[in-house]
Coordinates of N, CA and C in Angstrom, one line a residue:
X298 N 20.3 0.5 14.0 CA 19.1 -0.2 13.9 C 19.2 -1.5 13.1
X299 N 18.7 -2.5 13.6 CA 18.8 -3.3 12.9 C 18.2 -4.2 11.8
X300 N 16.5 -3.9 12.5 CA 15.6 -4.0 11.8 C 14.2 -3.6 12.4
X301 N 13.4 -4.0 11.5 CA 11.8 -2.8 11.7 C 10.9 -4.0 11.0
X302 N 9.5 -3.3 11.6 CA 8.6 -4.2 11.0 C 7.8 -2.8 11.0
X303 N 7.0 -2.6 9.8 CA 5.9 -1.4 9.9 C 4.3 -2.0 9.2
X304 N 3.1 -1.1 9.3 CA 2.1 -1.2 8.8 C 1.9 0.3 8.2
X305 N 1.6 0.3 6.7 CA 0.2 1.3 6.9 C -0.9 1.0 6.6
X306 N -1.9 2.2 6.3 CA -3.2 2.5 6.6 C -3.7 3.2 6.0
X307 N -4.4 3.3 4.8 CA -5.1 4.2 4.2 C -6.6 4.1 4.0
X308 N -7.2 5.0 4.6 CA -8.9 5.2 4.4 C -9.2 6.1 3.9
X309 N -10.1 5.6 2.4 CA -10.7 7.2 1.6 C -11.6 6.8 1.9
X310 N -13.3 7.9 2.6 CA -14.7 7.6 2.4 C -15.0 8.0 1.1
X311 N -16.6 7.4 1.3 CA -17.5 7.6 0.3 C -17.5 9.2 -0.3
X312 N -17.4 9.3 -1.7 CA -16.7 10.2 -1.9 C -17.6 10.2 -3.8
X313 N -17.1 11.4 -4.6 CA -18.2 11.6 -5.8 C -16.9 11.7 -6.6
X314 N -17.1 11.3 -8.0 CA -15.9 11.5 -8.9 C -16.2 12.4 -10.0
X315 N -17.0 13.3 -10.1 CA -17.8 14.2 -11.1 C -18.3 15.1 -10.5
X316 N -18.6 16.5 -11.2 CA -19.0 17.4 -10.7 C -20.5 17.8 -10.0
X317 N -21.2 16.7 -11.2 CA -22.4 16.9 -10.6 C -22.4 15.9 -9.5
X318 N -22.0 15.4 -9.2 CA -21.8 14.2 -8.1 C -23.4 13.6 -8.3
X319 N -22.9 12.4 -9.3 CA -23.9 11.6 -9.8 C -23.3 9.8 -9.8
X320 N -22.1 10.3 -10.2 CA -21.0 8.6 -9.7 C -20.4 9.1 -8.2
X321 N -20.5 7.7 -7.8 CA -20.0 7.9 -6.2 C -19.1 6.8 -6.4
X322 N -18.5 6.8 -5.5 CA -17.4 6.0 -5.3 C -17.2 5.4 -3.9
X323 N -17.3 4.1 -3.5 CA -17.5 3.7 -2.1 C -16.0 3.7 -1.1
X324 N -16.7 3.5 -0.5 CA -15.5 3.9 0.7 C -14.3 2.6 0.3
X325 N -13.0 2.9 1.2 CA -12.4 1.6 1.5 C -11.2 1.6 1.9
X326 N -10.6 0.4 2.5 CA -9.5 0.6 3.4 C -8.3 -0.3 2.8
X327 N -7.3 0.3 2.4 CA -6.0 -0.3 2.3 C -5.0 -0.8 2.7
X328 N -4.6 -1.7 3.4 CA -3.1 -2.0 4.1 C -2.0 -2.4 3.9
X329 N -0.8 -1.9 4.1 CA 0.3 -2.6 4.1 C 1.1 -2.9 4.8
X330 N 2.2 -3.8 4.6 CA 2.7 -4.1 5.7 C 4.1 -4.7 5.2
X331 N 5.1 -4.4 5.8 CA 6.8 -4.2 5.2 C 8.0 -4.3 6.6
X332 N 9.2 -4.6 6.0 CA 10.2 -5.2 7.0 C 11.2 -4.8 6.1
X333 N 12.3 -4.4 7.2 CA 13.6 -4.3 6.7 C 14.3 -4.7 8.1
X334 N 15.9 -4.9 7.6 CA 16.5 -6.0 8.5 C 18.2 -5.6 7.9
X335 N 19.2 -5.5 8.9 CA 20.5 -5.7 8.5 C 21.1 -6.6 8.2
X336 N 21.6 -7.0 6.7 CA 22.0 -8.0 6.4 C 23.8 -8.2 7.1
X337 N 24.9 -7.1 6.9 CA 25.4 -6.7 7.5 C 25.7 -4.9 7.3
X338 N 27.1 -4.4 7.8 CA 27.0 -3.3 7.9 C 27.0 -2.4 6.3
X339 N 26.6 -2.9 5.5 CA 26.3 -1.9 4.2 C 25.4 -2.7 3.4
X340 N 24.4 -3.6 4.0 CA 23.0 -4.4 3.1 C 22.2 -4.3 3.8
X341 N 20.9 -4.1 3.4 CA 19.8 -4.4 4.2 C 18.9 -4.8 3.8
X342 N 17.8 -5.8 3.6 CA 16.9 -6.5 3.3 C 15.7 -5.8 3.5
X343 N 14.8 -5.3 2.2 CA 13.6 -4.9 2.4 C 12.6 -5.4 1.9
X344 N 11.6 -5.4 2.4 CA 10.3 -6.3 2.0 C 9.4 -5.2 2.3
X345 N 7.8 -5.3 1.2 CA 7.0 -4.7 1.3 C 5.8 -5.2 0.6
X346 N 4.4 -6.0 1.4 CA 3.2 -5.8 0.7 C 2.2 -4.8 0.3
X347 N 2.3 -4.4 -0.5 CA 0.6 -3.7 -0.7 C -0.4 -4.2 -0.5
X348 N -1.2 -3.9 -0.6 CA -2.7 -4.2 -0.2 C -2.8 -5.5 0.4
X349 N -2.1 -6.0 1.1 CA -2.4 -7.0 2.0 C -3.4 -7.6 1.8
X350 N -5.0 -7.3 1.9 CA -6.1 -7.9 1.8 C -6.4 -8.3 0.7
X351 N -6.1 -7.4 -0.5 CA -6.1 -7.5 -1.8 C -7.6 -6.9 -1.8
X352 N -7.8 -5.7 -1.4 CA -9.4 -5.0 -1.7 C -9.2 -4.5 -2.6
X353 N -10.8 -4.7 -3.2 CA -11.3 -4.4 -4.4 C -11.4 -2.8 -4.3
X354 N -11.1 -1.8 -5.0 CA -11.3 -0.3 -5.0 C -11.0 0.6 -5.7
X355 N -11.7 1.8 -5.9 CA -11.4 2.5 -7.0 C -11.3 4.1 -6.6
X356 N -10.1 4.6 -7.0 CA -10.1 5.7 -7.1 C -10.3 6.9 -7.8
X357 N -10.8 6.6 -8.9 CA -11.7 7.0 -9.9 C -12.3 6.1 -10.8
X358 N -13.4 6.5 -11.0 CA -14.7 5.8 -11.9 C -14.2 4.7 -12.7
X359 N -14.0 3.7 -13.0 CA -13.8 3.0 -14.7 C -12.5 2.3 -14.1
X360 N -11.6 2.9 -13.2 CA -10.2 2.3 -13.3 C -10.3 1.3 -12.3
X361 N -9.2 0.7 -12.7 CA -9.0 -0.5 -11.2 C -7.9 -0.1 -10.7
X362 N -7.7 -0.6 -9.6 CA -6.5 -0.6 -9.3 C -5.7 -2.1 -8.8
X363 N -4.3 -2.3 -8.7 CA -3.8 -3.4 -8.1 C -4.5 -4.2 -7.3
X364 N -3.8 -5.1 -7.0 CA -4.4 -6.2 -5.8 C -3.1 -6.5 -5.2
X365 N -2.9 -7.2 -4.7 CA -1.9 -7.4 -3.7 C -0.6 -7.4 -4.5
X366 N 0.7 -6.8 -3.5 CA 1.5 -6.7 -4.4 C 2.7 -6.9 -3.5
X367 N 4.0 -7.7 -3.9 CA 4.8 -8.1 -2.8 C 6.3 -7.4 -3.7
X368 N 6.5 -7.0 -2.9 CA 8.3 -6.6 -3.1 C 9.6 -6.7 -2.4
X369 N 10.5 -7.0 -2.6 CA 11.7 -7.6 -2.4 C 13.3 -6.7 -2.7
X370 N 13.7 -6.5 -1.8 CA 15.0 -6.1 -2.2 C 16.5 -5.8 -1.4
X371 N 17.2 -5.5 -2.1 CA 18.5 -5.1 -1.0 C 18.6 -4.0 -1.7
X372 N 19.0 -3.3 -0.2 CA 20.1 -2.0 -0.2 C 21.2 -1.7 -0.2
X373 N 21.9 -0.9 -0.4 CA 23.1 -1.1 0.1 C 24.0 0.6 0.1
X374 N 24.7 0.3 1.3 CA 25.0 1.9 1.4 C 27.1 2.0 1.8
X375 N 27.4 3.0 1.4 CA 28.8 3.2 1.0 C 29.6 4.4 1.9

């Protein structure tokens, strides 16, 4: 293989973070999207965004989470 390009996809709905389900938490959609590639036969170049859109969202009450996030690297196998 030589190389790939992928996406994912994550959707949590509208959803309660407490028992009595009094805080709610709104819906929302995540994406990413990442590439790897043969540099030759024992490297290979990987790349990967998070949140691509950089959505605002929370997966429990009070916290935040990231916003977009980009990564970079090589592999290498023996």
């Amino acid at each position: 293989e030589k190389g790939n390009i992928y996406s994912d996809v994550v959707y949590s709905g509208n959803r309660y973070d407490d028992v009595a389900n009094t805080v709610r938490l709104e819906d929302y959609v995540v994406v990413g999207l990442g590439t790897s590639f043969a540099l030759n036969p024992t490297a290979r170049f990987v790349g990967h965004i998070s949140n691509l859109f950089d959505e605002n969202y929370e997966t429990a009450a009070g916290f935040g989470t990231l916003g977009r996030v980009a990564s970079a690297g090589v592999e290498f196998s023996f």
